[in-house]
CSV table of C-alpha atoms (C1' of nucleotides) in Angstrom, one decimal:
chain,number,residue,atom,x,y,z
A,1,MET,CA,5.9,8.3,-16.5
A,2,SER,CA,7.3,4.8,-17.0
A,3,LEU,CA,5.9,4.0,-20.4
A,4,PRO,CA,8.6,5.9,-22.4
A,5,HIS,CA,11.3,4.1,-20.4
A,6,ALA,CA,9.7,0.8,-20.9
A,7,ILE,CA,9.8,1.5,-24.7
A,8,LEU,CA,13.4,2.6,-24.5
A,9,THR,CA,14.3,-0.6,-22.7
A,10,ALA,CA,12.5,-2.7,-25.2
A,11,LEU,CA,14.1,-0.9,-28.2
A,12,LEU,CA,17.5,-1.2,-26.6
A,13,GLU,CA,17.0,-5.0,-26.3
A,14,LYS,CA,16.0,-5.0,-30.0
A,15,PRO,CA,15.0,-2.3,-32.5
A,16,SER,CA,11.5,-2.9,-33.5
A,17,SER,CA,8.4,-1.6,-35.3
A,18,GLY,CA,5.3,-0.5,-33.5
A,19,LEU,CA,3.6,-3.8,-34.0
A,20,GLU,CA,6.6,-5.8,-32.9
A,21,LEU,CA,6.7,-3.7,-29.7
A,22,THR,CA,3.0,-4.4,-29.2
A,23,ARG,CA,3.7,-8.1,-29.4
A,24,ARG,CA,6.5,-7.9,-27.0
A,25,PHE,CA,4.4,-5.9,-24.5
A,26,ASP,CA,2.1,-8.9,-24.6
A,27,ARG,CA,5.0,-11.1,-23.6
A,28,SER,CA,8.2,-10.5,-21.8
A,29,ILE,CA,8.0,-6.8,-21.3
A,30,GLY,CA,4.3,-7.0,-20.5
A,31,TYR,CA,5.0,-9.2,-17.5
A,32,PHE,CA,6.0,-6.2,-15.6
A,33,TRP,CA,4.8,-3.3,-17.7
A,34,SER,CA,1.7,-3.6,-19.8
A,35,ALA,CA,0.7,-1.3,-22.6
A,36,THR,CA,-1.7,-1.3,-25.5
A,37,HIS,CA,-0.8,-0.6,-29.1
A,38,GLN,CA,-2.4,2.8,-28.9
A,39,GLN,CA,-0.2,3.9,-26.1
A,40,ILE,CA,2.8,2.5,-27.9
A,41,TYR,CA,2.3,4.3,-31.2
A,42,ARG,CA,1.6,7.6,-29.5
A,43,GLU,CA,4.7,7.2,-27.3
A,44,LEU,CA,6.8,6.3,-30.3
A,45,GLY,CA,5.7,9.5,-31.9
A,46,LYS,CA,6.6,11.6,-28.9
A,47,LEU,CA,10.0,9.9,-28.4
A,48,THR,CA,10.9,10.4,-32.0
A,49,GLN,CA,9.9,14.1,-31.8
A,50,VAL,CA,12.1,14.8,-28.8
A,51,GLY,CA,15.0,12.9,-30.3
A,52,LEU,CA,15.3,10.0,-28.0
A,53,ILE,CA,14.7,7.4,-30.6
A,54,GLY,CA,14.9,7.5,-34.4
A,55,GLU,CA,13.5,5.6,-37.4
A,56,VAL,CA,16.0,3.3,-38.7
A,57,PRO,CA,16.4,3.8,-42.5
A,58,GLN,CA,15.3,0.2,-43.2
A,59,GLN,CA,15.1,-1.7,-46.4
A,60,PRO,CA,13.9,0.9,-49.0
A,61,SER,CA,10.3,0.4,-48.0
A,62,ARG,CA,9.3,-3.1,-47.8
A,63,GLY,CA,5.7,-3.0,-46.8
A,64,GLN,CA,5.0,-0.1,-44.5
A,65,ARG,CA,6.7,-1.0,-41.3
A,66,LYS,CA,8.8,1.6,-39.5
A,67,GLU,CA,11.7,0.3,-37.4
A,68,TYR,CA,12.8,2.3,-34.4
A,69,GLU,CA,16.1,2.4,-32.6
A,70,VAL,CA,17.3,4.2,-29.5
A,71,LEU,CA,19.5,7.2,-30.0
A,72,PRO,CA,22.4,8.1,-27.7
A,73,ALA,CA,20.1,10.7,-26.0
A,74,GLY,CA,17.6,8.0,-25.3
A,75,ARG,CA,20.2,5.8,-23.7
A,76,ALA,CA,21.3,8.7,-21.5
A,77,GLU,CA,17.7,9.4,-20.5
A,78,LEU,CA,17.1,5.8,-19.5
A,79,THR,CA,20.3,5.7,-17.6
A,80,GLY,CA,19.3,8.7,-15.6
A,81,TRP,CA,15.8,7.3,-14.9
A,82,VAL,CA,17.1,4.0,-13.7
A,83,ALA,CA,19.3,5.7,-11.2
A,84,GLU,CA,16.4,7.6,-9.6
A,85,THR,CA,14.9,6.6,-6.4
A,86,GLN,CA,11.2,5.9,-6.6
A,87,ASP,CA,8.9,4.6,-3.9
A,88,PRO,CA,6.8,1.5,-4.6
A,89,ARG,CA,3.4,2.4,-5.8
A,90,PRO,CA,0.5,1.9,-3.4
A,91,VAL,CA,-1.4,-1.3,-4.2
A,92,ARG,CA,-4.6,-0.9,-6.3
A,93,ASP,CA,-6.2,-4.3,-6.6
A,94,PRO,CA,-9.8,-4.6,-7.7
A,95,LEU,CA,-10.2,-8.1,-6.4
A,96,LEU,CA,-9.2,-7.1,-2.9
A,97,LEU,CA,-11.6,-4.2,-3.1
A,98,ARG,CA,-14.4,-6.4,-4.2
A,99,LEU,CA,-13.8,-8.7,-1.3
A,100,ARG,CA,-13.9,-5.8,1.1
A,101,ALA,CA,-17.1,-4.7,-0.6
A,102,ALA,CA,-18.5,-8.2,-0.3
A,103,ALA,CA,-17.6,-8.1,3.4
A,104,VAL,CA,-19.7,-5.0,4.0
A,105,LEU,CA,-22.6,-6.0,1.7
A,106,GLY,CA,-22.8,-9.5,3.1
A,107,SER,CA,-24.4,-12.3,1.2
A,108,VAL,CA,-22.4,-12.0,-2.0
A,109,ASP,CA,-20.9,-15.0,-3.7
A,110,VAL,CA,-17.2,-14.5,-4.1
A,111,VAL,CA,-16.0,-18.1,-4.1
A,112,ASP,CA,-16.5,-18.7,-7.8
A,113,GLU,CA,-14.6,-15.6,-8.7
A,114,LEU,CA,-11.7,-16.6,-6.4
A,115,ARG,CA,-11.6,-20.0,-8.1
A,116,ARG,CA,-11.5,-18.5,-11.5
A,117,HIS,CA,-8.6,-16.3,-10.5
A,118,LEU,CA,-6.8,-19.3,-9.1
A,119,GLY,CA,-6.9,-20.9,-12.5
A,120,LEU,CA,-5.6,-17.8,-14.2
A,121,HIS,CA,-2.7,-17.5,-11.8
A,122,ARG,CA,-1.8,-21.1,-12.2
A,123,ASP,CA,-1.7,-20.6,-16.0
A,124,GLN,CA,0.5,-17.6,-15.7
A,125,LEU,CA,2.8,-19.3,-13.3
A,126,ALA,CA,3.2,-22.3,-15.6
A,127,GLU,CA,4.1,-19.9,-18.4
A,128,TYR,CA,6.8,-18.2,-16.3
A,129,VAL,CA,8.2,-21.5,-15.1
A,130,GLU,CA,8.5,-22.6,-18.7
A,131,ILE,CA,10.3,-19.4,-19.7
A,132,GLU,CA,12.7,-19.8,-16.8
A,133,ALA,CA,13.5,-23.4,-17.9
A,134,ARG,CA,14.1,-22.2,-21.4
A,135,ASP,CA,16.0,-19.0,-20.9
A,136,PHE,CA,17.9,-19.7,-17.7
A,137,PRO,CA,18.8,-23.3,-17.7
A,138,GLU,CA,20.7,-24.6,-14.7
A,139,GLY,CA,24.3,-23.8,-14.8
A,140,GLN,CA,24.1,-20.1,-14.9
A,141,VAL,CA,23.6,-17.1,-16.5
A,142,GLU,CA,25.8,-14.4,-17.6
A,143,ASP,CA,26.4,-11.4,-15.5
A,144,ALA,CA,24.0,-9.4,-17.6
A,145,ASP,CA,21.3,-12.0,-17.5
A,146,ARG,CA,21.3,-12.3,-13.7
A,147,LEU,CA,19.0,-9.2,-13.4
A,148,ARG,CA,16.7,-10.6,-16.1
A,149,GLN,CA,16.3,-13.7,-14.1
A,150,ILE,CA,15.7,-11.8,-10.9
A,151,VAL,CA,12.9,-10.0,-12.6
A,152,LEU,CA,11.4,-13.2,-13.9
A,153,ARG,CA,11.5,-14.7,-10.4
A,154,ALA,CA,9.5,-11.7,-9.1
A,155,GLY,CA,6.8,-12.8,-11.6
A,156,ILE,CA,7.1,-16.4,-10.5
A,157,GLY,CA,7.0,-15.4,-6.8
A,158,LEU,CA,4.0,-13.1,-7.2
A,159,GLU,CA,1.9,-15.8,-9.0
A,160,THR,CA,2.9,-18.3,-6.4
A,161,PHE,CA,1.8,-16.0,-3.7
A,162,TRP,CA,-1.6,-15.4,-5.3
A,163,ILE,CA,-2.1,-19.1,-5.7
A,164,GLU,CA,-1.4,-19.8,-2.1
A,165,TRP,CA,-3.4,-16.9,-0.9
A,166,ILE,CA,-6.5,-17.8,-2.9
A,167,THR,CA,-6.1,-21.5,-1.9
A,168,ARG,CA,-6.0,-20.6,1.8
A,169,SER,CA,-8.8,-18.1,1.4
A,170,LEU,CA,-11.1,-20.6,-0.2
A,171,ALA,CA,-10.4,-23.1,2.5
A,172,GLN,CA,-11.3,-20.5,5.1
A,173,LEU,CA,-14.5,-19.6,3.3
A,174,GLU,CA,-15.6,-23.1,2.5
A,175,GLY,CA,-14.6,-24.5,5.8
A,176,THR,CA,-17.4,-22.5,7.4
A,177,GLY,CA,-20.4,-21.1,5.6
A,178,PRO,CA,-21.6,-21.6,2.1
A,179,GLY,CA,-19.5,-18.8,1.0
A,180,SER,CA,-22.4,-16.7,-0.1
A,181,GLU,CA,-25.3,-17.0,2.2
A,182,ALA,CA,-26.5,-14.7,4.8
A,183,GLY,CA,-24.1,-13.5,7.3
A,184,SER,CA,-25.5,-10.4,8.9
A,185,GLU,CA,-28.0,-8.9,6.6
A,186,ALA,CA,-29.9,-5.7,7.1
A,187,GLY,CA,-28.5,-2.3,7.5
A,188,THR,CA,-27.9,-2.9,11.2
A,189,ASP,CA,-24.3,-3.8,10.7
A,190,GLU,CA,-21.8,-1.5,12.2
A,191,PRO,CA,-18.8,-3.7,11.2
A,192,ALA,CA,-16.7,-4.6,14.0
A,193,HIS,CA,-13.6,-2.7,12.8
A,194,PRO,CA,-14.6,-0.2,10.1
A,195,ASP,CA,-11.1,1.2,10.1
A,196,ARG,CA,-7.5,0.3,10.4
B,1,MET,CA,-13.7,2.2,-12.8
B,2,SER,CA,-13.1,1.0,-9.3
B,3,LEU,CA,-12.8,4.3,-7.5
B,4,PRO,CA,-16.5,5.0,-7.2
B,5,HIS,CA,-17.0,1.5,-5.8
B,6,ALA,CA,-14.2,1.9,-3.4
B,7,ILE,CA,-16.0,5.0,-2.1
B,8,LEU,CA,-19.3,3.3,-1.9
B,9,THR,CA,-17.7,0.5,0.1
B,10,ALA,CA,-16.0,3.0,2.5
B,11,LEU,CA,-19.3,4.9,3.0
B,12,LEU,CA,-21.2,1.8,3.6
B,13,GLU,CA,-18.7,0.9,6.3
B,14,LYS,CA,-19.2,4.4,7.8
B,15,PRO,CA,-20.8,7.6,6.4
B,16,SER,CA,-18.1,10.2,6.2
B,17,SER,CA,-17.1,13.6,5.0
B,18,GLY,CA,-14.6,14.1,2.2
B,19,LEU,CA,-11.8,14.6,4.5
B,20,GLU,CA,-12.6,11.6,6.6
B,21,LEU,CA,-12.7,9.5,3.5
B,22,THR,CA,-9.3,10.9,2.5
B,23,ARG,CA,-7.9,9.9,5.8
B,24,ARG,CA,-9.4,6.4,5.5
B,25,PHE,CA,-7.9,6.1,2.0
B,26,ASP,CA,-4.5,6.7,3.6
B,27,ARG,CA,-5.2,3.8,6.0
B,28,SER,CA,-7.4,0.8,5.7
B,29,ILE,CA,-9.0,1.3,2.4
B,30,GLY,CA,-5.8,2.6,0.9
B,31,TYR,CA,-4.1,-0.7,1.6
B,32,PHE,CA,-5.7,-2.1,-1.5
B,33,TRP,CA,-7.1,1.0,-3.3
B,34,SER,CA,-5.3,4.3,-3.0
B,35,ALA,CA,-6.8,7.7,-3.9
B,36,THR,CA,-6.0,11.3,-3.3
B,37,HIS,CA,-8.4,13.9,-1.9
B,38,GLN,CA,-8.9,15.5,-5.3
B,39,GLN,CA,-10.1,12.2,-6.7
B,40,ILE,CA,-12.3,11.7,-3.8
B,41,TYR,CA,-14.0,15.1,-3.9
B,42,ARG,CA,-14.6,14.9,-7.6
B,43,GLU,CA,-16.1,11.4,-7.3
B,44,LEU,CA,-18.3,12.4,-4.4
B,45,GLY,CA,-19.7,15.1,-6.6
B,46,LYS,CA,-20.4,12.6,-9.4
B,47,LEU,CA,-21.9,10.0,-7.1
B,48,THR,CA,-24.2,12.5,-5.6
B,49,GLN,CA,-25.3,13.8,-9.0
B,50,VAL,CA,-26.3,10.3,-10.2
B,51,GLY,CA,-28.0,9.6,-6.9
B,52,LEU,CA,-25.9,6.8,-5.6
B,53,ILE,CA,-25.0,8.6,-2.4
B,54,GLY,CA,-26.6,11.6,-0.6
B,55,GLU,CA,-25.6,14.3,1.8
B,56,VAL,CA,-26.8,13.4,5.2
B,57,PRO,CA,-28.7,16.4,6.7
B,58,GLN,CA,-26.3,16.7,9.6
B,59,GLN,CA,-26.2,19.0,12.6
B,60,PRO,CA,-27.5,22.2,11.1
B,61,SER,CA,-24.1,23.3,9.9
B,62,ARG,CA,-21.4,22.7,12.4
B,63,GLY,CA,-18.4,24.1,10.6
B,64,GLN,CA,-18.6,23.3,7.0
B,65,ARG,CA,-18.4,19.5,6.8
B,66,LYS,CA,-20.6,17.5,4.5
B,67,GLU,CA,-21.4,14.0,5.5
B,68,TYR,CA,-22.3,11.5,2.8
B,69,GLU,CA,-24.1,8.2,3.0
B,70,VAL,CA,-24.9,5.5,0.5
B,71,LEU,CA,-28.4,5.5,-0.9
B,72,PRO,CA,-30.2,2.3,-1.9
B,73,ALA,CA,-29.3,2.8,-5.5
B,74,GLY,CA,-25.7,2.9,-4.5
B,75,ARG,CA,-25.9,-0.3,-2.5
B,76,ALA,CA,-27.5,-1.9,-5.6
B,77,GLU,CA,-24.8,-0.6,-7.9
B,78,LEU,CA,-22.1,-1.9,-5.6
B,79,THR,CA,-23.7,-5.3,-5.3
B,80,GLY,CA,-23.8,-5.6,-9.0
B,81,TRP,CA,-20.2,-4.6,-9.4
B,82,VAL,CA,-19.0,-7.1,-6.8
B,83,ALA,CA,-20.7,-9.9,-8.6
B,84,GLU,CA,-19.0,-9.1,-12.0
B,85,THR,CA,-16.1,-11.2,-13.2
B,86,GLN,CA,-13.0,-9.2,-13.8
B,87,ASP,CA,-9.6,-10.5,-14.7
B,88,PRO,CA,-6.6,-9.5,-12.7
B,89,ARG,CA,-4.9,-6.4,-13.9
B,90,PRO,CA,-1.6,-6.9,-15.7
B,91,VAL,CA,1.3,-6.1,-13.5
B,92,ARG,CA,2.9,-2.6,-13.9
B,93,ASP,CA,5.8,-2.3,-11.5
B,94,PRO,CA,8.4,0.4,-12.1
B,95,LEU,CA,11.0,-1.3,-10.0
B,96,LEU,CA,10.9,-4.4,-12.1
B,97,LEU,CA,11.1,-2.3,-15.2
B,98,ARG,CA,14.1,-0.4,-13.9
B,99,LEU,CA,15.8,-3.7,-13.2
B,100,ARG,CA,15.2,-4.8,-16.7
B,101,ALA,CA,16.5,-1.5,-18.0
B,102,ALA,CA,19.6,-1.9,-15.8
B,103,ALA,CA,20.1,-5.3,-17.3
B,104,VAL,CA,20.2,-4.0,-20.8
B,105,LEU,CA,22.2,-0.9,-19.9
B,106,GLY,CA,24.7,-2.7,-17.8
B,107,SER,CA,26.8,-1.1,-15.1
B,108,VAL,CA,24.0,0.7,-13.2
B,109,ASP,CA,23.9,0.6,-9.5
B,110,VAL,CA,20.7,-1.0,-8.4
B,111,VAL,CA,21.6,-2.5,-5.0
B,112,ASP,CA,21.0,0.7,-3.0
B,113,GLU,CA,17.6,1.1,-4.3
B,114,LEU,CA,16.8,-2.5,-3.6
B,115,ARG,CA,17.9,-2.1,0.0
B,116,ARG,CA,15.8,1.0,0.3
B,117,HIS,CA,12.7,-0.8,-0.9
B,118,LEU,CA,13.5,-3.6,1.5
B,119,GLY,CA,13.2,-1.2,4.4
B,120,LEU,CA,10.0,0.2,3.1
B,121,HIS,CA,8.4,-3.2,2.7
B,122,ARG,CA,9.5,-4.2,6.2
B,123,ASP,CA,7.8,-1.1,7.6
B,124,GLN,CA,4.6,-1.8,5.8
B,125,LEU,CA,4.6,-5.4,6.9
B,126,ALA,CA,5.1,-4.4,10.5
B,127,GLU,CA,2.1,-2.1,10.2
B,128,TYR,CA,-0.1,-4.8,8.8
B,129,VAL,CA,1.0,-7.3,11.4
B,130,GLU,CA,0.1,-4.9,14.1
B,131,ILE,CA,-3.3,-4.3,12.6
B,132,GLU,CA,-4.0,-7.9,12.4
B,133,ALA,CA,-3.0,-8.4,16.0
B,134,ARG,CA,-5.3,-5.6,17.1
B,135,ASP,CA,-8.3,-6.3,14.8
B,136,PHE,CA,-8.3,-10.0,14.5
B,137,PRO,CA,-7.0,-11.4,17.8
B,138,GLU,CA,-6.7,-15.1,18.0
B,139,GLY,CA,-9.9,-16.8,18.6
B,140,GLN,CA,-11.8,-15.7,15.6
B,141,VAL,CA,-13.6,-13.4,13.8
B,142,GLU,CA,-17.2,-13.0,13.0
B,143,ASP,CA,-18.5,-14.4,9.8
B,144,ALA,CA,-18.6,-10.9,8.3
B,145,ASP,CA,-15.0,-10.1,9.3
B,146,ARG,CA,-13.5,-13.2,7.8
B,147,LEU,CA,-13.4,-11.5,4.4
B,148,ARG,CA,-11.8,-8.5,5.9
B,149,GLN,CA,-9.1,-10.6,7.5
B,150,ILE,CA,-8.5,-12.4,4.2
B,151,VAL,CA,-7.9,-9.1,2.5
B,152,LEU,CA,-5.5,-8.0,5.2
B,153,ARG,CA,-3.6,-11.2,4.8
B,154,ALA,CA,-3.2,-10.5,1.1
B,155,GLY,CA,-1.4,-7.3,2.2
B,156,ILE,CA,0.8,-9.2,4.7
B,157,GLY,CA,1.5,-11.9,2.1
B,158,LEU,CA,2.5,-9.4,-0.6
B,159,GLU,CA,4.9,-7.5,1.7
B,160,THR,CA,6.4,-10.8,2.9
B,161,PHE,CA,6.9,-11.8,-0.7
B,162,TRP,CA,8.7,-8.6,-1.6
B,163,ILE,CA,10.9,-8.8,1.4
B,164,GLU,CA,12.0,-12.3,0.5
B,165,TRP,CA,12.4,-11.6,-3.1
B,166,ILE,CA,14.6,-8.5,-2.5
B,167,THR,CA,16.6,-10.4,0.1
B,168,ARG,CA,17.3,-13.2,-2.3
B,169,SER,CA,18.1,-10.8,-5.1
B,170,LEU,CA,20.6,-8.9,-3.1
B,171,ALA,CA,22.3,-12.1,-2.1
B,172,GLN,CA,22.5,-13.0,-5.8
B,173,LEU,CA,23.8,-9.6,-6.8
B,174,GLU,CA,26.3,-9.2,-4.0
B,175,GLY,CA,27.5,-12.7,-4.1
B,176,THR,CA,29.1,-12.1,-7.5
B,177,GLY,CA,29.7,-8.9,-9.5
B,178,PRO,CA,30.8,-5.5,-8.2
B,179,GLY,CA,27.4,-4.3,-9.2
B,180,SER,CA,27.9,-1.5,-6.9
B,181,GLU,CA,29.5,-2.9,-3.7
B,182,ALA,CA,30.6,-0.6,-0.9
B,183,GLY,CA,29.6,-1.8,2.5
B,184,SER,CA,27.5,-4.6,1.1
B,185,GLU,CA,26.8,-6.2,4.4
B,186,ALA,CA,23.9,-8.5,4.0
B,187,GLY,CA,21.2,-8.0,6.7
B,188,THR,CA,23.2,-5.9,9.1
B,189,ASP,CA,22.5,-2.3,8.8
B,190,GLU,CA,19.0,-1.4,8.0
B,191,PRO,CA,19.6,2.3,7.5
B,192,ALA,CA,16.5,3.6,9.3
B,193,HIS,CA,14.7,4.2,6.0
B,194,PRO,CA,15.2,7.9,5.4
B,195,ASP,CA,12.1,8.0,3.3
B,196,ARG,CA,8.7,7.6,4.7
C,1,DC,C1',-11.1,-6.0,-58.0
C,2,DA,C1',-13.3,-7.3,-53.7
C,3,DT,C1',-12.3,-9.1,-49.2
C,4,DG,C1',-10.0,-9.9,-45.0
C,5,DG,C1',-6.7,-9.0,-42.0
C,6,DC,C1',-2.4,-6.7,-41.0
C,7,DA,C1',-0.2,-2.5,-39.5
C,8,DT,C1',-0.4,2.1,-38.2
C,9,DG,C1',-2.7,5.6,-36.4
C,10,DT,C1',-6.7,9.3,-34.4
C,11,DA,C1',-10.4,10.7,-31.3
C,12,DA,C1',-13.0,10.7,-27.3
C,13,DT,C1',-13.3,9.6,-22.8
C,14,DC,C1',-12.0,8.3,-18.3
C,15,DT,C1',-8.7,8.0,-14.5
C,16,DG,C1',-5.1,9.9,-11.9
C,17,DT,C1',-1.7,13.7,-10.5
C,18,DT,C1',0.0,18.3,-9.4
C,19,DA,C1',-0.8,22.8,-8.4
C,20,DC,C1',-3.5,26.2,-6.9
C,21,DA,C1',-7.9,28.6,-4.7
C,22,DT,C1',-11.4,29.6,-1.3
C,23,DG,C1',-14.1,29.8,3.1
C,24,DA,C1',-14.1,28.6,8.0
C,25,DT,C1',-12.0,27.8,12.6
C,26,DT,C1',-8.4,28.2,15.9
C,27,DA,C1',-4.4,30.3,18.0
C,28,DT,C1',-1.6,34.5,18.9
D,1,DA,C1',-6.9,41.5,13.4
D,2,DT,C1',-3.6,38.3,11.5
D,3,DA,C1',-1.7,34.1,10.7
D,4,DA,C1',-2.0,29.2,10.6
D,5,DT,C1',-4.4,25.4,9.5
D,6,DC,C1',-8.4,22.8,8.4
D,7,DA,C1',-11.7,21.4,5.0
D,8,DT,C1',-13.5,21.6,0.6
D,9,DG,C1',-12.9,22.2,-3.7
D,10,DT,C1',-11.2,23.8,-9.1
D,11,DA,C1',-8.1,23.7,-13.0
D,12,DA,C1',-4.8,22.0,-16.0
D,13,DC,C1',-2.6,18.3,-17.4
D,14,DA,C1',-0.7,13.5,-17.9
D,15,DG,C1',-1.6,8.7,-18.5
D,16,DA,C1',-4.6,5.0,-19.9
D,17,DT,C1',-8.7,2.8,-22.2
D,18,DT,C1',-12.0,2.2,-25.8
D,19,DA,C1',-13.7,2.8,-30.1
D,20,DC,C1',-13.0,3.9,-34.5
D,21,DA,C1',-10.4,5.1,-39.1
D,22,DT,C1',-7.0,4.6,-42.8
D,23,DG,C1',-3.7,2.5,-46.1
D,24,DC,C1',-1.5,-1.6,-47.6
D,25,DC,C1',-1.1,-6.1,-49.5
D,26,DA,C1',-2.1,-11.0,-50.1
D,27,DT,C1',-5.6,-14.2,-51.8
D,28,DG,C1',-9.6,-15.9,-54.3
DNA sequence: CATGGCATGTAATCTGTTACATGATTAT
DNA sequence: ATAATCATGTAACAGATTACATGCCATG
């Protein structure tokens, strides 16, 4: 439901070919909406068919690239979508799920995986910080860029949150037992608070 | 890929019928892995077929409920899955996408929607805090429950992050442009979140 | 002209969502 | 008996993922 709008946004920022879009979905756009090249090509086809984007004539045919641009109808569609109200999506995080599973299974090592994620989040944070330094240096930011910076700061804030949360969790887990070993084995366990 | 494991986890915590599971996916489990009843019933069928869970004999047929429990094979499957390494999923957040779209479109009101989300996140945070107070009172927490608390704190931390981020963003946006204005009092009126 | 890799795409599958259908129990 | 609602499901579709397929073109 959001992918077409992500593509419209990207193409408004800069008309691009499918591959270029794919690259951009690995970078800036992908920081808040990821997509693979298969999704992108398929969606480009659909959007072209319904007349929201169009192939730009392009230099007579240099190579094989197709360049797409947003048509007026596409801009209108995007404008409408942005104005909608949409509730935040419920969280769906496999790591949290695995921790909960580890809680009920007992005796599963989880510390290594947390450490690994810590590293990944630190890398991502470093990347965001670098981007902010480059794209939004000190002084400030045009009216139009303010929103862009706000979005980037969401990324920075999220990564920062994960880093802190993992750090604290590791301290908790290491402070007490060798994270893995036997808590309560056996099927006897009715967990203290199965719910809510 | 995670839904079956979410169900296995839930059933290990407590054998349940489809409807009970659905309820629990609106509460505790759903805080980190959401699912609708249709997904759950379909997945219960699959898991039964492949022998990871089984219908528990049950009182001869009181009503129509079916109660499911995890079989040894299911526990083994879950144990294996928890031990896997999995990278964090790339972020996919429609609100951030809409802000980015608003940035490129210009002149779209976005402040009201941010305020609305602020209210929703505050509600969710309040719920988590209440749960923590009830389920993990002061002193501490059995070895087995420590992981459960860590997971809950991820929820608390995430909601806290969003609240702070939105608050800051609103200050930024209202401090300057007439992005939308109209009664832009900062923290005063939380309009009692009309939406759930 | 063969090879590798770049660029675009198709196909099959899986996951998730929305809308509807059915049998059982409870209330009127 | 009828209606309401509870509990379990089915069907159709939309979105996302994985694996594979094709045409181009630069280089050796």
